[in-house]
GROMACS .gro file of C-alpha atoms in nm:
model
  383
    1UNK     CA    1   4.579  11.546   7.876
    2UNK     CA    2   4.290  11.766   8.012
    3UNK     CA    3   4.281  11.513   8.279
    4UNK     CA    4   4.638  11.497   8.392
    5UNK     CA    5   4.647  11.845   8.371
    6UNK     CA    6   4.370  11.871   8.645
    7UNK     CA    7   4.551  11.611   8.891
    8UNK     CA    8   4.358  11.306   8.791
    9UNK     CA    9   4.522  11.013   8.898
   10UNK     CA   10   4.751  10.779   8.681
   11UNK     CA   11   4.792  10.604   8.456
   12UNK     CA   12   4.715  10.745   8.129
   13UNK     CA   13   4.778  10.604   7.791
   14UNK     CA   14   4.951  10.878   7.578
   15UNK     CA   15   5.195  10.976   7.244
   16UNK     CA   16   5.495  11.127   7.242
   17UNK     CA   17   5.486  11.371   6.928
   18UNK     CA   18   5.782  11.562   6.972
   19UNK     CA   19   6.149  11.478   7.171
   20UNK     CA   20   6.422  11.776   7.239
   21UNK     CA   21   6.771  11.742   7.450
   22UNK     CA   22   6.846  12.057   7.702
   23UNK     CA   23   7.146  12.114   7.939
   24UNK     CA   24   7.507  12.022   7.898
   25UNK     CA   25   7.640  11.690   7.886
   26UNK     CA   26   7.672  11.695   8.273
   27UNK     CA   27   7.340  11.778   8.301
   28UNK     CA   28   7.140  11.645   7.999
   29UNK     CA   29   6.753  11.657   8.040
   30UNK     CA   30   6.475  11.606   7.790
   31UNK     CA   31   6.155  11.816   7.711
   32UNK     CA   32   5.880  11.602   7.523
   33UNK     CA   33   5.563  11.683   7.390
   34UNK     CA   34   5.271  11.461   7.520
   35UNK     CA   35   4.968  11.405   7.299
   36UNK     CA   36   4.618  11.216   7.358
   37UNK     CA   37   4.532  11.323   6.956
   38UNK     CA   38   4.325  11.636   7.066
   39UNK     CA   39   4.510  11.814   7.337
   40UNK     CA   40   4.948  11.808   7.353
   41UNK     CA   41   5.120  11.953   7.678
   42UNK     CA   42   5.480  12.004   7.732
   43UNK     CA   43   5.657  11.747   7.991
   44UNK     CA   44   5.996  11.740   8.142
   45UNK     CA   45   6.181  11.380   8.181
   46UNK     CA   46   6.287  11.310   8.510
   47UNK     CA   47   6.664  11.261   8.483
   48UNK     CA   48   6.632  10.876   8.591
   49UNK     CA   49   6.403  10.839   8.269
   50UNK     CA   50   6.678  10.982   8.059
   51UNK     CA   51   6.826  10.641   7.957
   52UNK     CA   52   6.457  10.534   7.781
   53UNK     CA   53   6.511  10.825   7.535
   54UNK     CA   54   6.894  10.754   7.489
   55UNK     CA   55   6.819  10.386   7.401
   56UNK     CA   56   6.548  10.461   7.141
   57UNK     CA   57   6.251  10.315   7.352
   58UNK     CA   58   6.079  10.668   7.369
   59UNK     CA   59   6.089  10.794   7.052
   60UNK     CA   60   5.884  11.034   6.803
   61UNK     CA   61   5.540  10.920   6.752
   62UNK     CA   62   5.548  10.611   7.052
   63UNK     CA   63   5.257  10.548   7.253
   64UNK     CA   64   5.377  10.530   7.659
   65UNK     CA   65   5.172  10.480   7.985
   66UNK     CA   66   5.234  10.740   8.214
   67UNK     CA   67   5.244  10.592   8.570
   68UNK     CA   68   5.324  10.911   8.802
   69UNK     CA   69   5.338  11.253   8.736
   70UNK     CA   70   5.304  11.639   8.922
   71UNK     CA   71   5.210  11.928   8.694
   72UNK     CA   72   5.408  12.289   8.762
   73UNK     CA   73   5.389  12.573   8.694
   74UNK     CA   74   5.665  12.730   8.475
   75UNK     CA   75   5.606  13.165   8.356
   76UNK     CA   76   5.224  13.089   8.336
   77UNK     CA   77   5.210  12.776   8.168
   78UNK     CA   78   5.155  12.391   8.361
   79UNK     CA   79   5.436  12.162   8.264
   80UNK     CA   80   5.440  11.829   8.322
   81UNK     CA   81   5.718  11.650   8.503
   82UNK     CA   82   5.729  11.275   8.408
   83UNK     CA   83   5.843  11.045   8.732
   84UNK     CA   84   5.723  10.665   8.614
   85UNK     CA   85   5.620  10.571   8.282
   86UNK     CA   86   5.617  10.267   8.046
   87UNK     CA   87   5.682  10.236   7.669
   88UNK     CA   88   5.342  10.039   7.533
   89UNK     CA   89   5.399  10.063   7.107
   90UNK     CA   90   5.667  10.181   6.893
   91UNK     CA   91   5.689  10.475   6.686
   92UNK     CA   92   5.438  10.481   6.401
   93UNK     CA   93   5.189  10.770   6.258
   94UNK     CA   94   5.130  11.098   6.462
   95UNK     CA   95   4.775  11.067   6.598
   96UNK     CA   96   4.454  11.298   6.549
   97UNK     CA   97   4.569  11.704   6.512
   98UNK     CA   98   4.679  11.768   6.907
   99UNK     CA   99   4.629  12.164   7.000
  100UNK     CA  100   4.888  12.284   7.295
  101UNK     CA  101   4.657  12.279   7.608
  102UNK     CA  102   4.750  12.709   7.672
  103UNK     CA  103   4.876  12.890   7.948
  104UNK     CA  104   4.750  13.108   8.205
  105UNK     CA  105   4.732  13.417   8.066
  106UNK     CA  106   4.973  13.700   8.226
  107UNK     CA  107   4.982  14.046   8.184
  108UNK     CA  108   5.208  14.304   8.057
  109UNK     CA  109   5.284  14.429   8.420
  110UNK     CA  110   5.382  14.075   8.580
  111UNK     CA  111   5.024  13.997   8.736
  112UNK     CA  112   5.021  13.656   8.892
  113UNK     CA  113   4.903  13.325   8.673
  114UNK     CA  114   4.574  13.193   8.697
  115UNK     CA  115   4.528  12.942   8.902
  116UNK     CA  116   4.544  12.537   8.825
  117UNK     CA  117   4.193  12.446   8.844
  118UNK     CA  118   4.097  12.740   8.627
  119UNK     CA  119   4.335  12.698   8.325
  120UNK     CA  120   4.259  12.312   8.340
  121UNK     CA  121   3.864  12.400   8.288
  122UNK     CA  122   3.925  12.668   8.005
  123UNK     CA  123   4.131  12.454   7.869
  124UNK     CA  124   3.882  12.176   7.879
  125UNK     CA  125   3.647  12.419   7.809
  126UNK     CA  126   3.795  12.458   7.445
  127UNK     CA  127   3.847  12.101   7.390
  128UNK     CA  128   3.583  11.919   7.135
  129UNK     CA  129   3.327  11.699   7.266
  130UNK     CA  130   3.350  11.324   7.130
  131UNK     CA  131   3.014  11.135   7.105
  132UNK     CA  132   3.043  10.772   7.143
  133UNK     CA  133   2.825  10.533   7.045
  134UNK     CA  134   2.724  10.248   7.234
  135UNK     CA  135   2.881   9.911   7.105
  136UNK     CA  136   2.521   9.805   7.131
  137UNK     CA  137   2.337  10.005   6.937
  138UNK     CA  138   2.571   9.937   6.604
  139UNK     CA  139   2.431   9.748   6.315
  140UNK     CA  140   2.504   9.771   5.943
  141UNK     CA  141   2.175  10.062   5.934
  142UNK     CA  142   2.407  10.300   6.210
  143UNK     CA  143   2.584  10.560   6.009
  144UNK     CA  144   2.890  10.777   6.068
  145UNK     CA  145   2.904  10.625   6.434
  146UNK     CA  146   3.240  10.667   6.673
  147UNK     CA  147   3.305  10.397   6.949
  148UNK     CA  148   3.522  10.454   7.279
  149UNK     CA  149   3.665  10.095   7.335
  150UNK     CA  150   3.896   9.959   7.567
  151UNK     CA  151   4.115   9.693   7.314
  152UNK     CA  152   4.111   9.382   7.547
  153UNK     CA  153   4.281   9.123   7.291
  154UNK     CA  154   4.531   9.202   7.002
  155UNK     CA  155   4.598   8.931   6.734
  156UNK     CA  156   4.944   8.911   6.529
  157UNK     CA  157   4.896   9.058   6.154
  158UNK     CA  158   4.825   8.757   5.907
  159UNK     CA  159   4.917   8.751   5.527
  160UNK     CA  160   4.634   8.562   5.323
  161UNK     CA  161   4.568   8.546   4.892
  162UNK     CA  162   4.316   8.511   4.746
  163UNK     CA  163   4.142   8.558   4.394
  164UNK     CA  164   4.217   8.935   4.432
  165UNK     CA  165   4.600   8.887   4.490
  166UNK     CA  166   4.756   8.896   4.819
  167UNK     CA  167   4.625   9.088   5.195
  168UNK     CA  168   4.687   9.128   5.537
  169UNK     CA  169   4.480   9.184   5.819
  170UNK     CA  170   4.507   9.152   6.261
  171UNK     CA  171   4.215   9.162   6.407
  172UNK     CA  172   4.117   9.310   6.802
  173UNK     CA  173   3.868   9.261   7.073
  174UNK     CA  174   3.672   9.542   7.200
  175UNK     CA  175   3.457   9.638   7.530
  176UNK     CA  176   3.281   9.954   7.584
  177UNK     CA  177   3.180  10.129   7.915
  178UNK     CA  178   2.866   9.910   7.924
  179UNK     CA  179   3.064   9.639   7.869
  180UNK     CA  180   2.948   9.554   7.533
  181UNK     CA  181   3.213   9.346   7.311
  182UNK     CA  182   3.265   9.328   6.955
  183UNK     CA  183   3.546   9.186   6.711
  184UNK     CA  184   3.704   9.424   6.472
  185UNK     CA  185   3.923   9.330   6.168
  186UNK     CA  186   4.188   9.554   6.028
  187UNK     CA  187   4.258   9.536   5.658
  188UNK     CA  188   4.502   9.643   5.389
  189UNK     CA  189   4.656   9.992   5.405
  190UNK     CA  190   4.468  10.024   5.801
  191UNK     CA  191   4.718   9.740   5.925
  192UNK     CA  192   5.006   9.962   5.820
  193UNK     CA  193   4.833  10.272   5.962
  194UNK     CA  194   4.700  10.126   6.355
  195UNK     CA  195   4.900   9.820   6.389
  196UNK     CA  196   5.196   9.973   6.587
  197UNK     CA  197   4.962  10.213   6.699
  198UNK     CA  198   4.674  10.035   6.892
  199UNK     CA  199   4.792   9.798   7.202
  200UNK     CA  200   4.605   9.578   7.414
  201UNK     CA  201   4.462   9.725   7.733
  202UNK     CA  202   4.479  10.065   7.538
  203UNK     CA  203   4.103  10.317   7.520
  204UNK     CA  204   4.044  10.473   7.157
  205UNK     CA  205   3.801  10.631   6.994
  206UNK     CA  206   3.766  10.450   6.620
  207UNK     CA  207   3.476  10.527   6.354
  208UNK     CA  208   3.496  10.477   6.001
  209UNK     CA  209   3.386  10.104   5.997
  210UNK     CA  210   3.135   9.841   5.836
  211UNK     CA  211   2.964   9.657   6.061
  212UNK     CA  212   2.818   9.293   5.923
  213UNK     CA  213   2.725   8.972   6.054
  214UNK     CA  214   2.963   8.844   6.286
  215UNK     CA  215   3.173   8.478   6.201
  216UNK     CA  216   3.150   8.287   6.563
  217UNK     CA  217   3.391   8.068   6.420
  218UNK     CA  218   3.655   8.293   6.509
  219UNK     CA  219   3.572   8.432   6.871
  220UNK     CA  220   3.352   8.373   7.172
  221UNK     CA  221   3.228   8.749   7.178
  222UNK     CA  222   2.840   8.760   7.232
  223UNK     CA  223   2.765   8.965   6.950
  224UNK     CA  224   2.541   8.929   6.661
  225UNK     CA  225   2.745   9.185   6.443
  226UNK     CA  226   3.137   9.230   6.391
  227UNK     CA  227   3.322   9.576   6.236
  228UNK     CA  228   3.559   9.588   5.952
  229UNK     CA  229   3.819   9.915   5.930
  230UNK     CA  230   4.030   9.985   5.638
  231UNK     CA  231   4.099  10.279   5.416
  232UNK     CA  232   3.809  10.499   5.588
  233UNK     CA  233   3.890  10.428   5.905
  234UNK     CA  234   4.030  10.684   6.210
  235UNK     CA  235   4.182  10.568   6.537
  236UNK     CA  236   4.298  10.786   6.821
  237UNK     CA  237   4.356  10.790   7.179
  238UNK     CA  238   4.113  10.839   7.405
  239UNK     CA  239   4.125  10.891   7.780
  240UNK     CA  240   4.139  10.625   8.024
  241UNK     CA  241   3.929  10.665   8.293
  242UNK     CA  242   3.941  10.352   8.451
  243UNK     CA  243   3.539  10.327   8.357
  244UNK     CA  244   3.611  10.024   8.092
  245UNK     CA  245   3.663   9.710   8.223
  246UNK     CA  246   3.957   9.503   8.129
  247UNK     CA  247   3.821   9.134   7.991
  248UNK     CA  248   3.438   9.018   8.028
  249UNK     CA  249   3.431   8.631   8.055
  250UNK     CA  250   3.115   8.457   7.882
  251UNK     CA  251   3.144   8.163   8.031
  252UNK     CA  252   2.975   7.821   7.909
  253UNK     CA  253   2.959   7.535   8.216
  254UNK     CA  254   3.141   7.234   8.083
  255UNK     CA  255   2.844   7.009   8.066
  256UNK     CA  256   2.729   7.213   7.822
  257UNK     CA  257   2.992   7.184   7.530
  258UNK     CA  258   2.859   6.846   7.402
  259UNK     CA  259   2.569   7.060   7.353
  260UNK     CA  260   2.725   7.301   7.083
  261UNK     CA  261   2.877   7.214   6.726
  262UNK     CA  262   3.257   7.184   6.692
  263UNK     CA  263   3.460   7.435   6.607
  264UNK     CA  264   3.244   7.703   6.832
  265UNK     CA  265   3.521   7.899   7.031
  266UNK     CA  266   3.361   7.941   7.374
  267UNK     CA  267   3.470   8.142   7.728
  268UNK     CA  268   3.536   7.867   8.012
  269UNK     CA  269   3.618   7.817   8.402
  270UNK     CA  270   3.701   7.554   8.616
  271UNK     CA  271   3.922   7.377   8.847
  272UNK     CA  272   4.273   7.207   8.714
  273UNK     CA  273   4.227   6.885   8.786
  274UNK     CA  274   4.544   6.732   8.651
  275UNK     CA  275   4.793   6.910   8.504
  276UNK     CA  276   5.064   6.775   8.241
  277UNK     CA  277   5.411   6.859   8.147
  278UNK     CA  278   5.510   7.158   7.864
  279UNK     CA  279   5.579   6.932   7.533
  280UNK     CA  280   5.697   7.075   7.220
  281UNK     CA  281   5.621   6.945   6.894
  282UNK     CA  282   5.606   6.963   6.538
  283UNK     CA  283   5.292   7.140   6.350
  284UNK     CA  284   5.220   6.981   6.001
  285UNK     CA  285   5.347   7.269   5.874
  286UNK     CA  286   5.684   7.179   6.047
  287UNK     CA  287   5.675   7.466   6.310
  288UNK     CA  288   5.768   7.428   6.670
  289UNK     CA  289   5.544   7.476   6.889
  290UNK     CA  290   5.461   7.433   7.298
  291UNK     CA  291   5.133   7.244   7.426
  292UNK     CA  292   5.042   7.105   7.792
  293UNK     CA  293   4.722   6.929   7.858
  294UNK     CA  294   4.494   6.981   8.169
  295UNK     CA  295   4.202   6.845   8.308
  296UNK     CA  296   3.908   7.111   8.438
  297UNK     CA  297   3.625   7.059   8.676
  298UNK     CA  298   3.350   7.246   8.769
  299UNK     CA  299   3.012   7.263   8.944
  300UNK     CA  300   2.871   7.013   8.683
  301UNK     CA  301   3.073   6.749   8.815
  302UNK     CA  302   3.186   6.783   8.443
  303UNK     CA  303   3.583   6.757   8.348
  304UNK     CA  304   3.714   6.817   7.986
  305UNK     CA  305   4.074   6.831   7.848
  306UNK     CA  306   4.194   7.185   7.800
  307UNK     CA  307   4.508   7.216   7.611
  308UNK     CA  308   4.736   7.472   7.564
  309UNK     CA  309   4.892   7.631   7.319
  310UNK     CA  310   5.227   7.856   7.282
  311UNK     CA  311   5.290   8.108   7.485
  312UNK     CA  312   4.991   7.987   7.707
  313UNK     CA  313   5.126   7.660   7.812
  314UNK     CA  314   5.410   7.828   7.996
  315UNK     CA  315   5.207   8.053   8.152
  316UNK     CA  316   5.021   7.854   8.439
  317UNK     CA  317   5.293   7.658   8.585
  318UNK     CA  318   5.141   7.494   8.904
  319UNK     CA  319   4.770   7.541   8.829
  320UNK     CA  320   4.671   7.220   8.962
  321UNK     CA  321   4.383   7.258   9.264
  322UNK     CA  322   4.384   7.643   9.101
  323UNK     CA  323   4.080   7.813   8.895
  324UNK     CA  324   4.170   7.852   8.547
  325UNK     CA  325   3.927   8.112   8.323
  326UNK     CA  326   4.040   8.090   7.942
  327UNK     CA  327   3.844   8.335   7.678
  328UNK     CA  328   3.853   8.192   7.348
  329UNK     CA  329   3.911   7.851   7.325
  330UNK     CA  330   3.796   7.613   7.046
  331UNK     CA  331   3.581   7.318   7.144
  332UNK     CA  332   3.708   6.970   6.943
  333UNK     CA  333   3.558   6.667   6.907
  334UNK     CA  334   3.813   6.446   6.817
  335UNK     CA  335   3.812   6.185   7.148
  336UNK     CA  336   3.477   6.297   7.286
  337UNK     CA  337   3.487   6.653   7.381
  338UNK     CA  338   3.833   6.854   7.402
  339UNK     CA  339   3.898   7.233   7.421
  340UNK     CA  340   4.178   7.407   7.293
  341UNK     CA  341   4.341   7.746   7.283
  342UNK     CA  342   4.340   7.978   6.960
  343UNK     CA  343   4.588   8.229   6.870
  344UNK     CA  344   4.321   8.519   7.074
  345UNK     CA  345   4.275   8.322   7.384
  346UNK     CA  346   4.336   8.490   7.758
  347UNK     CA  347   4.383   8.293   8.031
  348UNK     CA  348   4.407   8.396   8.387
  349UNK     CA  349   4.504   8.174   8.706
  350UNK     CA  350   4.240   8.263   8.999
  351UNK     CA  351   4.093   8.624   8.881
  352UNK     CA  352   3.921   8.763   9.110
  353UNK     CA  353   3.542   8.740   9.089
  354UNK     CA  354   3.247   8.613   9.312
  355UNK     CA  355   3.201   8.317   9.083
  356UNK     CA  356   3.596   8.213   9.148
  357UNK     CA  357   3.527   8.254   9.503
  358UNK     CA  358   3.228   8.025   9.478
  359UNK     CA  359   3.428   7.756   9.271
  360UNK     CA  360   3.706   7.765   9.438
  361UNK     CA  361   3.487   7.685   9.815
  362UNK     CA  362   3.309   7.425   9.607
  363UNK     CA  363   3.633   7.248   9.499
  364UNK     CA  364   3.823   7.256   9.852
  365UNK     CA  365   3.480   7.071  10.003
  366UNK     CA  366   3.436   6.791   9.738
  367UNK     CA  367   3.743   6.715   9.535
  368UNK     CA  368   3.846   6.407   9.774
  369UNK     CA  369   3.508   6.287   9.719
  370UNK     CA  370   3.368   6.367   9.351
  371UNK     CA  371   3.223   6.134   9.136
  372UNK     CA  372   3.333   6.313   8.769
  373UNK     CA  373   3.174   6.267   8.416
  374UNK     CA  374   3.475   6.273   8.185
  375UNK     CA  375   3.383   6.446   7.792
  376UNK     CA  376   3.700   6.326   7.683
  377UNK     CA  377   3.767   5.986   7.563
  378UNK     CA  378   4.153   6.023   7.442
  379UNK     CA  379   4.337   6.245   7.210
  380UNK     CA  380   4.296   6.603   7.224
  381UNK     CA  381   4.308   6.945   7.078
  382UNK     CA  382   4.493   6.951   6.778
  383UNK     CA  383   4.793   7.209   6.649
   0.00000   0.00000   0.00000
């Protein structure tokens, strides 16, 4: 908020705590309350946003990204005037305890508001400094630590029992401005508390975890240690200053998956190959569910069957003679070497990087001519 208020440039990830209608029918306008958990602001709906509140997409307690703004200046107090947003989450628990950011001060006789620049910094002035920890320097000896995390991957909530009767749980994937990651798992009465609340691509500040020894069974993170949240635990929004990056790719060349024990879920890039159609078929558990097998290639002169899973295998159609980066997907061993998605996995068609760039040159020059070793023998990932 302190940041908007001071003309920073959008977007910024932000609740709406509060919703009231003004005018006539003729000439109906809305007044919300914006909220980053430590600072709230009043903003004005531009008329052609009027239809998101009517429908029930902005709503009491929903989390929006606000893509354009201008802040007036209304009897001595900045107001917001909303131009572009987007709703990210839908309503759930009112976050932090937001203070209005103030108004210039004005005196008895009229006397002129303070200017902009000066109300933003007392206001900022007043506002309580968070100290974030580095992702890297938490272990299960750091006490009463708060992160500021960019969530790059959210997973579904998952029911499980077990000897102490029946759970849930979802789990996220977390960077940090020095683009340290770490896996977090939600539990019990937290899932009920953050689920709606925390969105992928969204920047928080979260403390009241355990950190313990991370499971590489379930993610490709490079991280020795992974964090638990439940009943302890506080989320709110933080600022988004563009500082945290988006995904970090830990990428393993293909010649070296024979190398490492199935089951590991690994970061990988390469060039498709071959591509095959979308299938659908039936899970052993008698779901339905989408796959399409491709080959990859890279610098190794390796090539591996990727399959995908879902959502994913619609979501590359013509990637053949494209780069393909997937985080997250499980290598198999069932006909040689295979690699499949998992319910976490990312995939992106040619992101933009210097080592794309360089694969991509590499592939135009030799694919006519490339003598390939193949890790797969037949079959593939299974469901």
């Amino acid at each position: 908020i302190q940041r908007m208020l001071s003309g920073a440039s959008a977007p910024f990830n932000v609740q709406v705590t509060d919703i009231k209608k003004i005018g006539t029918d003729a000439n109906i306008r809305y007044r919300v309350h914006l909220s980053d958990g430590t600072t709230s602001v009043q903003c004005m709906l531009l008329a052609a946003l009027n239809s998101l509140v009517a429908s029930g997409q902005i709503a009491e307690n929903c989390i929006i990204e606000v893509k354009n703004y201008k802040v007036s200046e209304l009897k001595g107090r900045q107001i917001v005037i909303l131009l572009a947003c987007s709703v990210l989450s839908a309503p759930g628990t009112k976050l932090g305890n937001p203070q209005p950011a103030g108004a210039a001060s004005s005196s008895s006789s009229g006397a002129a508001a303070a200017p902009r620049k000066e109300a933003a910094a007392a206001v900022a002035a007043r506002a309580p400094v968070v100290r974030a920890t580095p992702v890297v320097e938490l272990s299960p000896y750091a006490n009463r630590w708060t992160i500021k995390v960019r969530v790059t991957k959210k997973a579904d909530v998952r029911h499980f029992t077990n000897a102490r009767g029946e759970g849930k749980l979802f789990s996220v994937e977390l960077i940090d401005e020095s683009s340290s990651e770490i896996r977090a798992t939600f539990f019990g009465s937290a899932v009920d508390k953050f689920y709606e609340l925390i969105h992928e691509q969204g920047v928080y500040y979260m403390s009241g975890g355990v950190v313990k020894p991370a499971n590489r069974k379930y993610t490709s993170i490079d991280n020795s240690w992974e964090i638990t949240f439940g009943d302890r635990t506080e989320v709110s929004v933080a600022a988004d200053a563009g500082a945290i990056q988006r995904v970090k790719f830990n990428f393993t060349k293909l010649h070296q998956l024979p190398d490492l024990p199935a089951g590991r879920v690994v970061d990988v890039l390469g060039m498709v190959k071959e591509e095959g159609d979308v299938v659908e078929i039936t899970t052993k558990r008698g779901d339905k569910l989408a796959k399409r097998d491709l080959t990859i290639v890279d610098e190794s002169n390796t090539s591996v069957q990727l399959t995908l899973w879902g959502d994913h295998a619609r979501s590359v159609p013509g990637a053949k003679d494209h780069a393909i980066a997937v985080k997250g997907v499980k290598i198999g061993d069932f006909g040689g070497v295979s690699l499949s998605t998992t319910m976490s996995a990312t995939v992106q068609l040619d992101p933009s990087s210097d080592i794309v760039t360089r694969l991509q040159g590499w592939w135009a020059s030799n694919k006519d001519s490339l003598a390939v070793t193949s890790l797969t023998t037949g079959g593939g990932g299974g469901a």
